[in-house]
Coordinates of C-alpha atoms in Angstrom, one line a residue:
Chain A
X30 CA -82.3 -82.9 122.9
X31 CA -84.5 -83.4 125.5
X32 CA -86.5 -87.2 125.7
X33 CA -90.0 -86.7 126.7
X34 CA -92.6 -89.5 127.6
X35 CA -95.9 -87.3 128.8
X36 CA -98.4 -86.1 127.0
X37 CA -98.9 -82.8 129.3
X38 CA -94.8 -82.0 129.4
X39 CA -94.6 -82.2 125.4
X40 CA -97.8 -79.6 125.7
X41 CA -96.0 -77.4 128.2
X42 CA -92.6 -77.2 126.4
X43 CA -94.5 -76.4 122.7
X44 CA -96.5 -73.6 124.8
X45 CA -93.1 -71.9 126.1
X46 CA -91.7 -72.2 122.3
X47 CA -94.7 -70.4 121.3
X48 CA -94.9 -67.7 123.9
X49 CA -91.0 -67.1 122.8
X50 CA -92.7 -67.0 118.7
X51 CA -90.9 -69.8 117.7
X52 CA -92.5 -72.6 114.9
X53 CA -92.2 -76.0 115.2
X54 CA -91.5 -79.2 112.8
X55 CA -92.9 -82.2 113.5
X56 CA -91.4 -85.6 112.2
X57 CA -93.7 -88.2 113.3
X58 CA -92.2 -92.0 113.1
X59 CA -92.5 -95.0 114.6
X60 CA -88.5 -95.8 115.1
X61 CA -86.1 -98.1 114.2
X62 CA -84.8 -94.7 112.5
X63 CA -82.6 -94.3 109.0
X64 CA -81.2 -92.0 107.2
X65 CA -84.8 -91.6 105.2
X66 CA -86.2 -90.5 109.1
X67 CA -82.8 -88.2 109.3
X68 CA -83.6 -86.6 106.1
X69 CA -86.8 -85.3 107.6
X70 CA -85.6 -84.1 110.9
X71 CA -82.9 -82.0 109.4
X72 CA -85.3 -81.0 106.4
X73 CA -87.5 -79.8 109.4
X74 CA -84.3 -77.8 111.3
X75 CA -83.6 -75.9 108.1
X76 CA -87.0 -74.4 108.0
X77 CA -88.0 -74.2 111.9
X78 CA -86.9 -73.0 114.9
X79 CA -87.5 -76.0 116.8
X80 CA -87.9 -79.5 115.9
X81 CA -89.7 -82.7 117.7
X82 CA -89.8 -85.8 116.5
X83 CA -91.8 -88.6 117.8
X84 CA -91.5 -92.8 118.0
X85 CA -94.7 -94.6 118.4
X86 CA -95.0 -98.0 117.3
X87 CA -98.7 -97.4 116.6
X88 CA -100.9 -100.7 117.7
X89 CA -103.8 -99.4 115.6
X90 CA -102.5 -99.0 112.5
X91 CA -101.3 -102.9 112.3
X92 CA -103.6 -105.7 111.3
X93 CA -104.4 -108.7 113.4
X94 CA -101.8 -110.8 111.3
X95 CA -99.2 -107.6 110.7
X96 CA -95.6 -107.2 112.3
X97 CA -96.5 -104.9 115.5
X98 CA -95.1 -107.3 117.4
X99 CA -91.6 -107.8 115.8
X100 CA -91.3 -104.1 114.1
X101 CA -88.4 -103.2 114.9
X102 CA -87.1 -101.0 118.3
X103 CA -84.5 -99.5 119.6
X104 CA -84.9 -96.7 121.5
X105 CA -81.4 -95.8 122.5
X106 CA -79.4 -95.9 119.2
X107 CA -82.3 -93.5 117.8
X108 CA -82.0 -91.5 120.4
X109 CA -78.5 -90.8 119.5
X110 CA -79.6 -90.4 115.6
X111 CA -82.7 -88.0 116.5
X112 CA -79.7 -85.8 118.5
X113 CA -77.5 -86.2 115.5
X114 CA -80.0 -84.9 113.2
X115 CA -80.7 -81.7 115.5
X116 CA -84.2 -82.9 116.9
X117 CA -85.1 -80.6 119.9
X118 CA -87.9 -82.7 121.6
X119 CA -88.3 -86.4 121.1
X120 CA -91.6 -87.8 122.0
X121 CA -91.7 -91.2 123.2
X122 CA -95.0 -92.1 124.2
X123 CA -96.2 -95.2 125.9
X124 CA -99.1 -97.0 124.1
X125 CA -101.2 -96.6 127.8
X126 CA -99.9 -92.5 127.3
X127 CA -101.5 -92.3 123.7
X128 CA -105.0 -94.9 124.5
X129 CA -105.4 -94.5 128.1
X130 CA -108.4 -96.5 128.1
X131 CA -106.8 -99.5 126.0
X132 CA -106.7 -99.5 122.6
X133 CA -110.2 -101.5 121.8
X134 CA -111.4 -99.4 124.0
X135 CA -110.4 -96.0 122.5
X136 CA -113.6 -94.9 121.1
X137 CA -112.7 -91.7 118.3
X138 CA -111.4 -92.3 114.8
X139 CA -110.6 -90.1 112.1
X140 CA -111.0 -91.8 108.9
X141 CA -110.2 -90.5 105.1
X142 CA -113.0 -92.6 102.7
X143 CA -112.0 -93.7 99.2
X144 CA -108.8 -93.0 99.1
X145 CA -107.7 -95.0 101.7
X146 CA -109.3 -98.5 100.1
X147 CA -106.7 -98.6 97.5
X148 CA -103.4 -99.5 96.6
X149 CA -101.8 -100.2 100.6
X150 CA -105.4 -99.9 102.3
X151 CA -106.6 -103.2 100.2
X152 CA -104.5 -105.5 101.5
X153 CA -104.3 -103.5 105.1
X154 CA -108.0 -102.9 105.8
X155 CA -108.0 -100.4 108.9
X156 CA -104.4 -99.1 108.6
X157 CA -104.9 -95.6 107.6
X158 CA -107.3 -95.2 109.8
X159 CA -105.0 -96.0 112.4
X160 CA -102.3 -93.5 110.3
X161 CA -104.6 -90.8 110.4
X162 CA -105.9 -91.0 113.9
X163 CA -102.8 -91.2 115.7
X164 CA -101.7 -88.8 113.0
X165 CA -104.4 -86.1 114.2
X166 CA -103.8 -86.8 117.8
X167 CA -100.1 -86.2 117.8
X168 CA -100.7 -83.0 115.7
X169 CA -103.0 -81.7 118.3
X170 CA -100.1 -82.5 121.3
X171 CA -97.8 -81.4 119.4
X172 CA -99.7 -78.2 116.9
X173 CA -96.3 -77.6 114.3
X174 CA -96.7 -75.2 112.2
X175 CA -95.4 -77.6 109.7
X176 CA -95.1 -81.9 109.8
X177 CA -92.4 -83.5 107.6
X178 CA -93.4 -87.3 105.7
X179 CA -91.5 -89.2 103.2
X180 CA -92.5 -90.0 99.9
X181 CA -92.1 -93.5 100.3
X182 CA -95.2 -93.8 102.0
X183 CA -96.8 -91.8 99.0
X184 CA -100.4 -93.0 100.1
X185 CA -99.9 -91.8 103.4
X186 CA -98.8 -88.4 102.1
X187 CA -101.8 -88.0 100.1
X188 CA -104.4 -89.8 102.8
X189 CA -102.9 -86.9 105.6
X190 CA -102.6 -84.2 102.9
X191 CA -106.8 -84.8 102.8
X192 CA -107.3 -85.1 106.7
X193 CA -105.1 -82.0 107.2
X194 CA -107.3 -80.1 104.1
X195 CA -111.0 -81.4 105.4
X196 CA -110.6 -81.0 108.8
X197 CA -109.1 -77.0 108.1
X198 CA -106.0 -78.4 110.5
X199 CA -103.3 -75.4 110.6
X200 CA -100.8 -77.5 109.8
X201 CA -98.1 -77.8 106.3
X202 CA -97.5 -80.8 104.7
X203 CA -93.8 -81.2 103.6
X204 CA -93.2 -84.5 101.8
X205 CA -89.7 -85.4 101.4
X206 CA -87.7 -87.4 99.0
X207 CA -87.2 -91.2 99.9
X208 CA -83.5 -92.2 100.8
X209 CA -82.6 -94.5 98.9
X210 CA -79.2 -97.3 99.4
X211 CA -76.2 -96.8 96.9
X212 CA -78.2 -99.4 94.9
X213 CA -81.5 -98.1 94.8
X214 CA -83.1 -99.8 97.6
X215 CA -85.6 -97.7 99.6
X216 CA -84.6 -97.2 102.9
X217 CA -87.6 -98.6 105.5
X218 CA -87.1 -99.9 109.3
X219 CA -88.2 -103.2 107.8
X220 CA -85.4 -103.9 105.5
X221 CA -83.9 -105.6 108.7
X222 CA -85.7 -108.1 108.3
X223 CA -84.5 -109.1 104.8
X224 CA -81.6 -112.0 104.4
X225 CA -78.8 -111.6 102.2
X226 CA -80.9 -113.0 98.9
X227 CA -84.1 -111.2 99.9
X228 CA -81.8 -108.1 100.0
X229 CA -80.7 -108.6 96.6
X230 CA -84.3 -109.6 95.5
X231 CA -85.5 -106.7 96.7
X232 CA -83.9 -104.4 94.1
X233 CA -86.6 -105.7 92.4
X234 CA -88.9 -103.0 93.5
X235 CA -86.6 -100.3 92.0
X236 CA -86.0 -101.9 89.0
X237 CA -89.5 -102.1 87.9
X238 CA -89.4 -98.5 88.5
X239 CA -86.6 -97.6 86.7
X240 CA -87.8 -100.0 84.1
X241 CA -91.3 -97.9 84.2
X242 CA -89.2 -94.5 83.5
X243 CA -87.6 -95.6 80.5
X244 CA -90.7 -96.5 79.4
X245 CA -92.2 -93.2 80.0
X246 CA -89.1 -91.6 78.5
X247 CA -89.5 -93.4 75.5
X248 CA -92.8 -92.0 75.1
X249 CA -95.2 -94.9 76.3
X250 CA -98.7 -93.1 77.8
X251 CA -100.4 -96.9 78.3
X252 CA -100.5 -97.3 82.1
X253 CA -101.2 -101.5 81.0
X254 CA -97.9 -101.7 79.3
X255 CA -96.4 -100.4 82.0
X256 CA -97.7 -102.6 84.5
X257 CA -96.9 -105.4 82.4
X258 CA -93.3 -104.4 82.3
X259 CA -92.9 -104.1 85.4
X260 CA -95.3 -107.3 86.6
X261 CA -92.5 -109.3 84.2
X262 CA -89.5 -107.8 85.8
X263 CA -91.1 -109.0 89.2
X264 CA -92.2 -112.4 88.3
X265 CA -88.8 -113.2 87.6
X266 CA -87.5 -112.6 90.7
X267 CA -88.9 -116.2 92.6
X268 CA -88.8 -114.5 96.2
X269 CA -90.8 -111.9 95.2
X270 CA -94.4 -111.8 95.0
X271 CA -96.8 -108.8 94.1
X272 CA -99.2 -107.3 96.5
X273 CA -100.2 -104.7 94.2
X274 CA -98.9 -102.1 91.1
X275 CA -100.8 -99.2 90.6
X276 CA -100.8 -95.9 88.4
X277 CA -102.5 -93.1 89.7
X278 CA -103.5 -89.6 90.2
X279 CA -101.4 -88.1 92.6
X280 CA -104.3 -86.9 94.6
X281 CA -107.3 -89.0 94.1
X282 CA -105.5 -91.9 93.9
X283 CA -107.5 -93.2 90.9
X284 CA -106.7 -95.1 88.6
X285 CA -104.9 -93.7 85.1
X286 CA -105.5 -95.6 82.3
X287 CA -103.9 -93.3 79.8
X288 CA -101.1 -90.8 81.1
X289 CA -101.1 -87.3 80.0
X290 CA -99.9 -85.6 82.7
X291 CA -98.8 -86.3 86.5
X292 CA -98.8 -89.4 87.8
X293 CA -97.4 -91.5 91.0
X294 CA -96.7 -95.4 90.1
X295 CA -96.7 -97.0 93.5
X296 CA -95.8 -100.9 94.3
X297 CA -96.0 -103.5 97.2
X298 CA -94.3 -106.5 97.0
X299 CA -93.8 -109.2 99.4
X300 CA -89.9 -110.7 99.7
X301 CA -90.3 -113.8 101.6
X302 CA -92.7 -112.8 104.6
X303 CA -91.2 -109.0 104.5
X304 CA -94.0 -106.5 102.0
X305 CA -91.8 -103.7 100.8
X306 CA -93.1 -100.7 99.2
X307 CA -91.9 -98.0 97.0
X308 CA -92.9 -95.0 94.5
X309 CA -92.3 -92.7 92.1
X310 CA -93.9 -89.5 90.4
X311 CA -93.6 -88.9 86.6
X312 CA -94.2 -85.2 86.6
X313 CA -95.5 -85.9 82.8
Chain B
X20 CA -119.2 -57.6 115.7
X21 CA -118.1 -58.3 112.5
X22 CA -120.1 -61.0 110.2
X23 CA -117.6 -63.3 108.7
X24 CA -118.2 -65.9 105.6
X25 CA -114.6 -67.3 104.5
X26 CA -112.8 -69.6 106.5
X27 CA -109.3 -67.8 105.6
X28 CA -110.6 -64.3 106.7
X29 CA -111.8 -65.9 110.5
X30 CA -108.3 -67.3 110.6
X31 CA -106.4 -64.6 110.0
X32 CA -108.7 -62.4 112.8
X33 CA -107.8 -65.3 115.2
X34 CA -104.4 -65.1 114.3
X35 CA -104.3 -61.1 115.5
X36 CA -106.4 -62.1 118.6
X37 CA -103.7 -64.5 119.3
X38 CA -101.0 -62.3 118.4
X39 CA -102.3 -59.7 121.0
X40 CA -102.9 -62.2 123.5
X41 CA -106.4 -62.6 123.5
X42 CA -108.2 -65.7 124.7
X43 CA -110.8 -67.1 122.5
X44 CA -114.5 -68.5 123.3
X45 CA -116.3 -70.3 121.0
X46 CA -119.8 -70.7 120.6
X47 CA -121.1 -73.5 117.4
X48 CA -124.7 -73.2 116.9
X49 CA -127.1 -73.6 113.7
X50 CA -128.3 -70.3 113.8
X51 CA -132.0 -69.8 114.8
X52 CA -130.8 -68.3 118.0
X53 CA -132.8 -68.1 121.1
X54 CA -132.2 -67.3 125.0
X55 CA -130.4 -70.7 125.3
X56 CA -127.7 -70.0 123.0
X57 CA -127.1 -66.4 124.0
X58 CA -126.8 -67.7 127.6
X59 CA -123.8 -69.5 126.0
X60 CA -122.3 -66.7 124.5
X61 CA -122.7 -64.4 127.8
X62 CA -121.1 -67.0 129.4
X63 CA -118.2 -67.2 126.5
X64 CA -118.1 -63.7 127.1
X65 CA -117.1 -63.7 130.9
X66 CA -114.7 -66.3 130.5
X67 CA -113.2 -64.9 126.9
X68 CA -111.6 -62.1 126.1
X69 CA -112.8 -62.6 122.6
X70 CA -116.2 -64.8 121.2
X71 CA -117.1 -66.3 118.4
X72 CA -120.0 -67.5 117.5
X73 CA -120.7 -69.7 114.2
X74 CA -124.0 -70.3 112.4
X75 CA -123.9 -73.5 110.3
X76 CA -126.9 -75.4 109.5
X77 CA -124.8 -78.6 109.0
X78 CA -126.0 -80.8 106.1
X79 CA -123.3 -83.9 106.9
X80 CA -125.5 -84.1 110.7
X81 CA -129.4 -84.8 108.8
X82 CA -130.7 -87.7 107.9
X83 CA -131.7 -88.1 104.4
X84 CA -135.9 -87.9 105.5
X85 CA -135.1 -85.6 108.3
X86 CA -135.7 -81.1 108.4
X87 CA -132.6 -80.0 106.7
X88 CA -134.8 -78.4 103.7
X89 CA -136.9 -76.7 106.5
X90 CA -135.2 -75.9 109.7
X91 CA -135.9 -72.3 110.4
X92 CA -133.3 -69.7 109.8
X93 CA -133.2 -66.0 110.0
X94 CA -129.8 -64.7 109.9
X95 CA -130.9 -60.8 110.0
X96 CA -132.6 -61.5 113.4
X97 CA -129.5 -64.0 114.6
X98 CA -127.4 -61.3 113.9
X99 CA -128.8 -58.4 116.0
X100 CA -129.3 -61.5 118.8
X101 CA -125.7 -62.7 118.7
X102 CA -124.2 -58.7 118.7
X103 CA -127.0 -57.9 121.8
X104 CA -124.8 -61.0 123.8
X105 CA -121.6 -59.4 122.8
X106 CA -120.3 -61.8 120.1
X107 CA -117.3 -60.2 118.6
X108 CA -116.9 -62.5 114.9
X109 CA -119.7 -64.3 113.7
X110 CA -118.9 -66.6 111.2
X111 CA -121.3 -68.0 109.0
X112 CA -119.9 -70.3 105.9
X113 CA -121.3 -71.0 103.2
X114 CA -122.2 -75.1 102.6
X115 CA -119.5 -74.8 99.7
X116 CA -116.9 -73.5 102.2
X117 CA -117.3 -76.3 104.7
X118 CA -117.3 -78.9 102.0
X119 CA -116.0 -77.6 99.1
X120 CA -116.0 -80.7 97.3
X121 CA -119.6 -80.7 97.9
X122 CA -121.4 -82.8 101.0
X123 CA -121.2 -86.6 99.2
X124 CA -117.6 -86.2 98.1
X125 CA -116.6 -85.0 101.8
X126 CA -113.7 -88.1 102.3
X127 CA -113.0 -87.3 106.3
X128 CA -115.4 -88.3 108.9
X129 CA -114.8 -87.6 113.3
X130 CA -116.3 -90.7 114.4
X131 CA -116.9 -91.6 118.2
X132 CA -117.9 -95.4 118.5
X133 CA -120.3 -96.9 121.3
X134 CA -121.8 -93.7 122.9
X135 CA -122.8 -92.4 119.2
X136 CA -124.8 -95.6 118.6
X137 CA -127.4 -95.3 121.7
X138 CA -130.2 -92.3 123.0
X139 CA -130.6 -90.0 119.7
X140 CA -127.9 -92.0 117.6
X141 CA -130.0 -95.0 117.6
X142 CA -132.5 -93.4 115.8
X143 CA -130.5 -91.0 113.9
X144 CA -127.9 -92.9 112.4
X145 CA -125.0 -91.4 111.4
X146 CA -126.0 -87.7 112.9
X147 CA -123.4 -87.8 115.9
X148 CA -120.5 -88.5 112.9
X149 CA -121.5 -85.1 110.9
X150 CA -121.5 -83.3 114.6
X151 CA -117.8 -84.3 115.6
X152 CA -116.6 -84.0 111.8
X153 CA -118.1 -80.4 111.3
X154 CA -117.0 -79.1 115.1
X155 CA -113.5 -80.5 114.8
X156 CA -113.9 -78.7 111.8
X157 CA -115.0 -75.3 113.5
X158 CA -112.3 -76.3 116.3
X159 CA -109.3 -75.9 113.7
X160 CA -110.5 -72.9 112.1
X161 CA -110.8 -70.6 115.2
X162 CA -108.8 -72.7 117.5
X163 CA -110.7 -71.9 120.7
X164 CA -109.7 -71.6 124.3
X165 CA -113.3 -73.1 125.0
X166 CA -116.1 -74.2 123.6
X167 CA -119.5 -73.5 125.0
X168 CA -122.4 -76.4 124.7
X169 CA -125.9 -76.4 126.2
X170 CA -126.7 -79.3 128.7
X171 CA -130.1 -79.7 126.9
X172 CA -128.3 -81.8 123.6
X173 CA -126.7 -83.8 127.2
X174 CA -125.5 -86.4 124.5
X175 CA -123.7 -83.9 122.1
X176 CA -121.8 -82.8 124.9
X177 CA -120.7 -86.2 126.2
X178 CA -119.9 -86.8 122.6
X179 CA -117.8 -84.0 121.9
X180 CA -116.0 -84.4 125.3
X181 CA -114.8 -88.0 124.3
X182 CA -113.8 -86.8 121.1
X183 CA -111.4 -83.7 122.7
X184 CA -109.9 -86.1 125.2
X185 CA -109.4 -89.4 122.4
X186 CA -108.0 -86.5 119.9
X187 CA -105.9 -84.5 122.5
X188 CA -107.4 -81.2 121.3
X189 CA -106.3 -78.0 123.3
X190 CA -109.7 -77.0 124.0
X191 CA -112.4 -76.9 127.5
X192 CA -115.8 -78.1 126.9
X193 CA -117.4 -75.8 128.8
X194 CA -121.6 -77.1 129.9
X195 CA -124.2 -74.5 130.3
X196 CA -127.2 -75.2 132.0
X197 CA -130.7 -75.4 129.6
X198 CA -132.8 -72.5 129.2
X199 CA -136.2 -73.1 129.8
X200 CA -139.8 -71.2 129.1
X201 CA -141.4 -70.2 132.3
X202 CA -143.7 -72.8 132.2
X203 CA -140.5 -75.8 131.7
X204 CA -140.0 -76.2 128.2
X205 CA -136.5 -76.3 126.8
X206 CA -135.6 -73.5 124.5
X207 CA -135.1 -75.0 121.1
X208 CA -135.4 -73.8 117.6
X209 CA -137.3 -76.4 116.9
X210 CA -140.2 -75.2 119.2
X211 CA -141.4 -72.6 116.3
X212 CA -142.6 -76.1 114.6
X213 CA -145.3 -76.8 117.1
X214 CA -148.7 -75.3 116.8
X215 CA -150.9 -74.0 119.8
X216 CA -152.0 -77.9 120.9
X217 CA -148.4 -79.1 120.1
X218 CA -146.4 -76.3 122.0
X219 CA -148.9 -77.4 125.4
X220 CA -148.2 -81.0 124.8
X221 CA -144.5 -80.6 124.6
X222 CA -144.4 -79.8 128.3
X223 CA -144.5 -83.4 129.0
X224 CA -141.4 -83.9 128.4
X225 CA -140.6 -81.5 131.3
X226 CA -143.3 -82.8 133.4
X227 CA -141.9 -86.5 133.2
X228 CA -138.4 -85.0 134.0
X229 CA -139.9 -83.8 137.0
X230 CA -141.5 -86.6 138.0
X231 CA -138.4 -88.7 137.8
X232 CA -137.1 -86.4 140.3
X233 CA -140.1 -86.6 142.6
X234 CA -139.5 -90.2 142.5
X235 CA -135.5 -89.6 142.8
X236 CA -136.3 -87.4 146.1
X237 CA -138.6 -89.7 147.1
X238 CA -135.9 -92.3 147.6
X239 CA -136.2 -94.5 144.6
X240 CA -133.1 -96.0 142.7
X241 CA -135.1 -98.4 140.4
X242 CA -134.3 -96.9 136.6
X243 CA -137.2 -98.9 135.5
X244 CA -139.6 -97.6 137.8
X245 CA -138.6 -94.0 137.1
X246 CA -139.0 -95.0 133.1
X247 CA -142.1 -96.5 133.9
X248 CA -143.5 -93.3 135.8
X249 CA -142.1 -90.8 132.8
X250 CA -143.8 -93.7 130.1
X251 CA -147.1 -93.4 131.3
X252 CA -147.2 -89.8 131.6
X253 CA -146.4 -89.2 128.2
X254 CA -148.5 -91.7 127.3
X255 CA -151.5 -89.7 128.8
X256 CA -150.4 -87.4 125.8
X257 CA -152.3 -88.4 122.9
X258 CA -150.1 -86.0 120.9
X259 CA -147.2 -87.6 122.2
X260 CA -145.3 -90.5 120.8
X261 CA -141.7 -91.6 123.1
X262 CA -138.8 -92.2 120.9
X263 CA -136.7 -93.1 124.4
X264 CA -136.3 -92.6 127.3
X265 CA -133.2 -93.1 129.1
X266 CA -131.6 -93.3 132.6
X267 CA -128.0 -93.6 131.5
X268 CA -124.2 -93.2 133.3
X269 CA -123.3 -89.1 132.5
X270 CA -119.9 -90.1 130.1
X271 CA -120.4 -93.7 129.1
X272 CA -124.5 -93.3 128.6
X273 CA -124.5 -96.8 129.5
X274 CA -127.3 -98.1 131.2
X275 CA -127.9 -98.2 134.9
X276 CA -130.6 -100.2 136.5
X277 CA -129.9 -99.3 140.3
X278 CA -129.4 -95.5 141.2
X279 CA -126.5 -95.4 143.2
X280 CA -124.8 -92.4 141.8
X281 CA -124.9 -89.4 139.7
X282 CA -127.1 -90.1 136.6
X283 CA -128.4 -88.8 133.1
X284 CA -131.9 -89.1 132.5
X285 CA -132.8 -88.1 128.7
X286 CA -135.6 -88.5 126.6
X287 CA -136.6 -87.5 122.9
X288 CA -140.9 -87.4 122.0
X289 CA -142.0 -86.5 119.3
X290 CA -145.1 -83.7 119.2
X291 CA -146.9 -84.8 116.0
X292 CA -144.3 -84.0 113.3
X293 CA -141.5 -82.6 115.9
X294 CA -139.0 -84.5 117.3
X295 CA -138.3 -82.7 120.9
X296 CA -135.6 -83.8 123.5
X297 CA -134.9 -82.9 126.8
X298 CA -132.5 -84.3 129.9
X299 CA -131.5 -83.9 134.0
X300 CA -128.7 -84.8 135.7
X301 CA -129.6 -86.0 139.3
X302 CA -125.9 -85.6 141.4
X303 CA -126.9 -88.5 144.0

């Protein structure tokens, strides 16, 4: 695996894999990887010949008030993960590599409308677009044929899915199963900072999923019961407080009041100061 | 040359181009093609083993009281035009195939901040934003070597420029010098607007260009006295009405009061109904 911080040498070596015909995967992250990242990067290796990954704690895609300062690095143990998992190229640029002008200074965004105002993009006005322009510049360093994302960041899924469509980008999007712990927990970079109780409160999220399944199972269609249900569940955890629960189309990301086919229930929660999120899709 | 309508079917004839290691120029226009935009393709042509030209009258790029309903097209003259400079494909989509979810329920925007907002942006709000969205557009679907742009939309170019660098797109923005009438008006489509006492009236824009570089050669430094000289000759022009003029820095259009360097000096009139714009560099 080779560890690459320029902009120009990623370029070169993804020109010599194409002159040689090979296609490229693309895990983009920003670090702090787990086995949810690892699942990607070997997904990626099964279906292409080479893989790079990248780690870029992205500055515009946090919020005045967010965590960019204290998300989570560590450069060297995920270097030795991204090898494990077969990555051919990690790409590790600098924030001066990626906004060479500064970042309030970087003039181009790429912004999805609509879809991006809801569910996560309420609470984080100006995230996504920070997703989807870092997004689109580190698909045109890198041009896979396919990138890899989880589907614990469903939103994110669906806002790239529409850049990559609108914009006629060359590029597949393969969404991936979240990792979850032996006890449901989703895996994210930020369950490090969760104490021993908030750990345990945050099965919370799960649970109201799960809870939201039998539901379903049983036959319920009423999107308001099951935000009920799963607003109750949640209440009665006291470190845990809502941020949002939503039932959706997969797609548009609008609202379902009754469900009669597909549909992704996505939550946020905050435990203590740490906002977890999770998902799931009822194929209906 | 073939004429080409679906996205999918330019795609897969860059994809053979590429396969056979053919270089690729591209040429974006809105169709109405006259000596300025063939000089483009020529040029494409030298540099390219293979050119593409598009015709797209772009409705995301109009404002809502501007010509979208009339501006002049002919596609059975741009045709036998675009095949006498060599073009190879000419693709010319549909609306519904650029925006197949129609125009108003587009979700993706290419927006370039500052530099968008000043010269024509300020008084066409929001038509630099459908530009970069349909031409990063065009870019993904024939994936271009280089793009060829006329100096005479100076702005466009600087525009497009920023957003290939912010973006890291694979492509050259290649700048070909305006084609003029023999008497000094820019080529432009527009033009077949103007009526006998229009089409003599829009030289002034020329004229004052000229006269900025009398004063330029003459030793003069003082933006506002060059403005000054180009105001009052236009103003001698009772058909005339200035919607700016500008003496601005080449990539940031900012503002420069004292010449000390090489500058942009751009202005837009408008010749009774027609809005006409025109531009010099001076290299210091």
């Amino acid at each position: 695996m080779k560890i690459v911080h320029q902009i120009n040498q990623v370029k070169g070596m993804i020109r010599e894999v194409r002159q040689k015909g090979g296609t490229i995967g693309f895990v983009p992250t920003m670090g702090y990887l787990h086995e949810g990242h690892l699942s990607l990067m070997r997904r990626a290796k099964v279906e292409q010949a080479v893989v790079v990954a990248s780690i870029f704690v992205n500055p515009l895609q946090f919020g005045p008030k967010e965590d960019l300062a204290v998300y989570p690095r560590d450069l060297e143990r995920d270097s030795v993960l991204a090898e494990s998992a077969d990555v051919d190229i990690l790409f590790v640029p600098a924030v001066e590599e990626m906004y060479p002008q500064g970042v309030k200074r970087f003039l181009t965004v790429v912004d999805v409308a609509a879809i991006t105002g809801v569910l996560c993009g309420a609470a984080r006005p100006g995230h996504f677009r920070g997703v989807t322009t870092v997004v689109n510049k580190l698909f045109h360093i890198v041009e896979p044929d396919a990138a890899y994302f989880g589907q614990k960041d469903a939103q994110q899924v669906t806002v790239i899915k529409r850049m990559v469509e609108d914009l006629n980008m060359n590029i597949s999007i393969v969404t991936v199963p979240t990792v979850r712990e032996a006890d449901g927990l989703a895996l994210s970079s930020r369950n490090v900072f969760l104490n021993v109780a908030e750990r345990r409160a945050a099965l919370v999220l799960h649970q109201s999923l799960q809870a939201a399944v039998r539901l379903l199972a049983g036959g319920c269609r009423s999107a308001a019961a099951i935000r009920a249900a799963m607003t109750a569940l949640i209440a009665a955890e006291p470190l845990a407080s809502i941020d949002y629960i939503a039932v959706v189309d997969r797609d548009s990301l609008a609202e379902i009041a009754a469900i009669s086919g597909p549909v992704l229930i996505a939550l946020a929660v905050r435990i203590g100061k740490t906002r977890l999120i999770d998902n799931m899709v009822w194929e209906g």
